Coordinates of C-alpha atoms in Angstrom, one line a residue:
M645 CA 19.5 11.3 9.5
F646 CA 18.1 13.7 7.1
Y647 CA 15.7 11.2 5.7
R648 CA 14.6 10.4 9.4
A649 CA 13.8 14.1 10.0
L650 CA 12.3 14.5 7.0
R651 CA 9.8 11.6 7.5
V652 CA 9.0 13.0 10.9
V653 CA 8.1 16.4 9.3
L654 CA 6.0 14.9 6.9
S655 CA 4.1 12.4 9.5
F656 CA 3.2 15.8 10.9
L657 CA 2.1 17.5 8.1
A658 CA 0.0 14.5 7.4
R659 CA -1.9 14.4 10.5
L660 CA -2.4 18.2 10.6
F661 CA -3.8 18.0 7.2
L662 CA -6.0 14.9 6.9
R663 CA -6.9 14.7 10.9
P664 CA -6.8 11.1 10.8
V665 CA -8.5 8.3 13.2
V666 CA -5.8 5.9 13.4
E667 CA -7.5 2.5 14.9
G668 CA -5.4 -0.9 15.8
A669 CA -2.0 0.7 14.9
D670 CA -0.4 -1.4 17.8
R671 CA -1.8 -4.8 16.1
V672 CA 1.3 -3.8 13.6
P673 CA 4.2 -6.0 14.6
A674 CA 7.4 -4.1 16.0
K675 CA 9.9 -6.2 14.1
G676 CA 10.0 -8.8 11.9
P677 CA 8.6 -9.3 8.2
V678 CA 5.4 -7.9 7.6
I679 CA 3.0 -6.9 4.6
L680 CA 0.4 -4.6 5.1
A681 CA -2.2 -5.1 2.6
I682 CA -4.4 -1.8 1.9
N683 CA -7.3 -1.2 0.0
H684 CA -6.6 1.8 -2.8
L685 CA -9.1 4.6 -3.1
A686 CA -6.9 7.4 -4.1
V687 CA -3.3 8.2 -5.4
I688 CA -2.3 9.3 -2.0
D689 CA -2.8 5.8 -0.5
S690 CA 0.7 4.8 -0.4
F691 CA 2.0 7.3 1.6
V692 CA -0.7 7.8 4.0
V693 CA 0.0 4.4 5.8
P694 CA 3.6 5.0 6.2
M695 CA 2.9 8.0 7.9
M696 CA 0.4 6.7 10.1
L697 CA 3.0 4.3 11.8
K698 CA 6.3 4.9 13.7
R699 CA 7.9 1.9 11.8
K700 CA 9.5 2.4 8.7
V701 CA 7.2 0.8 5.5
A702 CA 8.9 0.7 2.3
F703 CA 5.9 0.6 -0.8
L704 CA 6.1 0.8 -4.4
A705 CA 6.1 4.3 -6.6
K706 CA 5.9 5.2 -10.1
A707 CA 9.4 5.3 -11.6
E708 CA 9.0 8.8 -13.1
Y709 CA 8.7 10.1 -9.4
F710 CA 12.4 9.3 -9.2
E711 CA 13.5 10.2 -12.8
A712 CA 12.6 14.0 -13.1
K713 CA 15.7 16.4 -13.6
S714 CA 13.9 19.7 -12.4
V715 CA 14.2 21.1 -8.8
K716 CA 10.7 20.0 -8.2
G717 CA 11.0 16.5 -9.5
R718 CA 14.0 15.9 -7.4
L719 CA 12.3 17.2 -4.3
V720 CA 9.3 15.1 -5.1
G721 CA 11.8 12.0 -5.6
T722 CA 13.7 13.0 -2.1
L723 CA 10.2 13.3 -0.3
F724 CA 9.2 9.6 -1.6
R725 CA 12.7 8.1 -0.7
A726 CA 12.2 9.6 3.0
L727 CA 8.6 7.4 2.9
G728 CA 10.7 4.4 2.1
A729 CA 9.4 4.3 -1.6
I730 CA 10.7 1.6 -4.0
P731 CA 10.5 2.7 -7.7
V732 CA 8.8 0.4 -10.3
Q733 CA 8.4 0.6 -14.0
R734 CA 4.6 0.2 -14.4
D735 CA 4.3 -0.7 -18.0
N736 CA 7.5 -3.1 -18.0
S737 CA 6.9 -6.6 -16.6
R738 CA 10.4 -7.4 -15.9
A739 CA 10.8 -4.3 -14.0
A740 CA 7.7 -5.0 -12.1
L741 CA 9.1 -8.6 -11.3
A742 CA 12.5 -6.9 -10.3
S743 CA 10.6 -4.4 -7.7
L744 CA 8.4 -7.7 -6.2
E745 CA 12.2 -9.0 -5.6
D746 CA 13.0 -5.8 -4.0
A747 CA 10.2 -6.1 -1.7
G748 CA 11.2 -9.6 -0.8
A749 CA 14.3 -8.3 0.0
V750 CA 13.1 -6.0 2.5
L751 CA 10.9 -8.7 3.9
D752 CA 14.1 -10.6 4.3
A753 CA 15.8 -8.3 6.1
G754 CA 12.9 -7.9 8.8
G755 CA 11.2 -4.9 7.3
A756 CA 7.9 -3.9 6.4
F757 CA 6.2 -3.4 3.1
A758 CA 2.8 -2.1 2.0
I759 CA 1.2 -3.4 -1.1
H760 CA -2.3 -2.7 -2.6
P761 CA -3.6 -6.1 -3.7
E762 CA -6.3 -4.7 -6.2
G763 CA -3.1 -3.6 -8.2
T764 CA -4.5 -0.1 -8.9
R765 CA -6.8 2.5 -7.2
S766 CA -10.9 1.7 -7.4
L767 CA -12.4 4.4 -9.2
D768 CA -15.9 3.3 -8.3
G769 CA -15.2 2.9 -4.4
R770 CA -15.5 -0.7 -4.3
L771 CA -13.2 -3.5 -3.0
H772 CA -12.1 -5.4 -6.0
R773 CA -10.6 -8.9 -6.6
G774 CA -6.8 -9.2 -5.2
R775 CA -4.1 -10.2 -7.2
T776 CA -1.8 -12.8 -5.7
G777 CA 1.3 -10.9 -5.7
V778 CA 0.6 -10.2 -1.7
A779 CA 0.3 -14.3 -1.3
Q780 CA 3.3 -14.6 -3.1
L781 CA 5.2 -12.6 -0.8
A782 CA 3.9 -13.6 2.0
L783 CA 4.4 -17.4 1.2
E784 CA 7.9 -17.0 0.0
H785 CA 9.2 -14.8 2.7
H786 CA 7.5 -16.5 5.6
A787 CA 5.9 -12.8 6.7
L788 CA 2.6 -11.9 8.5
V789 CA 0.0 -9.8 6.4
V790 CA -1.8 -7.2 8.3
P791 CA -4.9 -6.0 6.7
V792 CA -5.3 -2.1 6.3
A793 CA -8.3 -0.1 5.5
L794 CA -8.3 3.6 4.5
I795 CA -11.5 5.7 4.5
G796 CA -12.0 8.9 3.0
T797 CA -8.6 9.4 0.9
D798 CA -11.0 9.7 -2.0
K799 CA -12.4 12.8 -0.6
V800 CA -8.7 14.0 -0.3
Q801 CA -8.1 13.2 -3.6
P802 CA -11.2 12.8 -5.9
K803 CA -10.6 11.4 -9.2
G804 CA -9.4 13.7 -11.8
K805 CA -8.0 16.2 -9.0
K806 CA -4.3 16.8 -9.2
F807 CA -4.0 18.3 -5.7
P808 CA -5.2 16.8 -2.6
R809 CA -7.5 18.9 0.0
P810 CA -8.1 18.8 3.7
H811 CA -10.2 15.9 4.7
R812 CA -10.6 13.6 7.8
I813 CA -10.0 10.3 7.2
T814 CA -9.6 6.6 8.6
V815 CA -7.4 4.3 8.8
R816 CA -8.0 0.9 10.3
F817 CA -5.7 -1.8 10.9
G818 CA -6.7 -5.3 11.5
D819 CA -5.1 -8.5 13.4
P820 CA -2.2 -9.8 11.5
L821 CA -2.9 -12.9 9.3
D822 CA -0.5 -16.2 9.7
F823 CA 0.0 -18.2 6.8
T824 CA 2.7 -20.6 8.0
R825 CA 0.0 -23.4 7.7
Y826 CA 0.9 -23.4 4.0
D827 CA 4.9 -23.4 4.3
G828 CA 6.2 -25.2 1.4
M829 CA 3.1 -24.8 -0.8
G830 CA 3.9 -21.3 -2.1
N831 CA 4.2 -22.3 -5.6
S832 CA 0.6 -23.6 -5.5
L833 CA -1.9 -21.2 -7.7
P834 CA -5.0 -22.4 -5.6
I835 CA -3.1 -21.7 -2.6
R836 CA -2.0 -18.0 -3.6
R837 CA -5.8 -17.5 -4.8
A838 CA -6.9 -18.8 -1.1
V839 CA -4.4 -16.8 0.8
T840 CA -5.2 -13.6 -1.2
D841 CA -9.1 -14.0 -1.0
E842 CA -8.4 -14.6 2.9
V843 CA -6.7 -11.2 2.9
M844 CA -9.0 -9.3 0.7
Y845 CA -12.0 -10.9 2.9
A846 CA -10.1 -9.0 6.0
I847 CA -9.5 -6.0 4.0
L848 CA -13.5 -5.9 3.5
E849 CA -14.6 -6.3 7.1
L850 CA -12.6 -3.3 7.8
S851 CA -13.2 -1.1 5.4
G852 CA -17.1 -1.7 4.8
Q853 CA -16.8 -1.7 1.1
E854 CA -19.1 -3.6 -1.5
Y855 CA -17.0 -6.4 -2.9
V856 CA -16.6 -7.2 -6.5
D857 CA -15.2 -10.5 -7.6
S858 CA -13.3 -9.1 -10.4
Y859 CA -10.1 -7.6 -11.3
H860 CA -10.1 -3.6 -11.4
K861 CA -9.0 -2.5 -14.5
R862 CA -5.9 -0.3 -14.4
P863 CA -6.7 3.3 -15.6
N864 CA -4.7 5.0 -18.3
A865 CA -3.6 7.5 -16.2
A866 CA -3.1 7.5 -12.3

């Protein structure tokens, strides 16, 4: 109950602060396993999409946000949990794999999970080649994938700025992508790449970004 009330308050504040234009939210299925595949322009992106939907959406967040002992740190951890965040150790491959397993558990329970296929935020504003984790989750857990484009979040929190500032954003949801035609082929690397590329193309169509067919290197500090 507490988390639900907190989520309502946070969603209200986000809409007041960001004045979002939300397009196609009704395309997100109301139930059943679904992955929201989102482009990544700013640190706040992972929190924006869950606050634009009535349905609870889980997503990955740095474990440091949950481990702080200060009053401020505990408050931040509480806010993240209210929004459905799953902690992940970014520099620990085993922990990252365990986090994907946690994401799979969300999908197996019929939940919604948000992921940034680029793996890290784009510092040049372009859409970079997607990593195949999104395909792995979709194929292994029989989930629909809804492409999502965020526009303007890089103006809310530009590179190097710790605190966000008011700025209108656009959140654009695309039609769900169904990959059941690949049932039983989830272990195939070419199939995972094909699925990922299809997802990235759908995001590209929504965002209007320039596409770069190479991975974006993770910055030293997010």
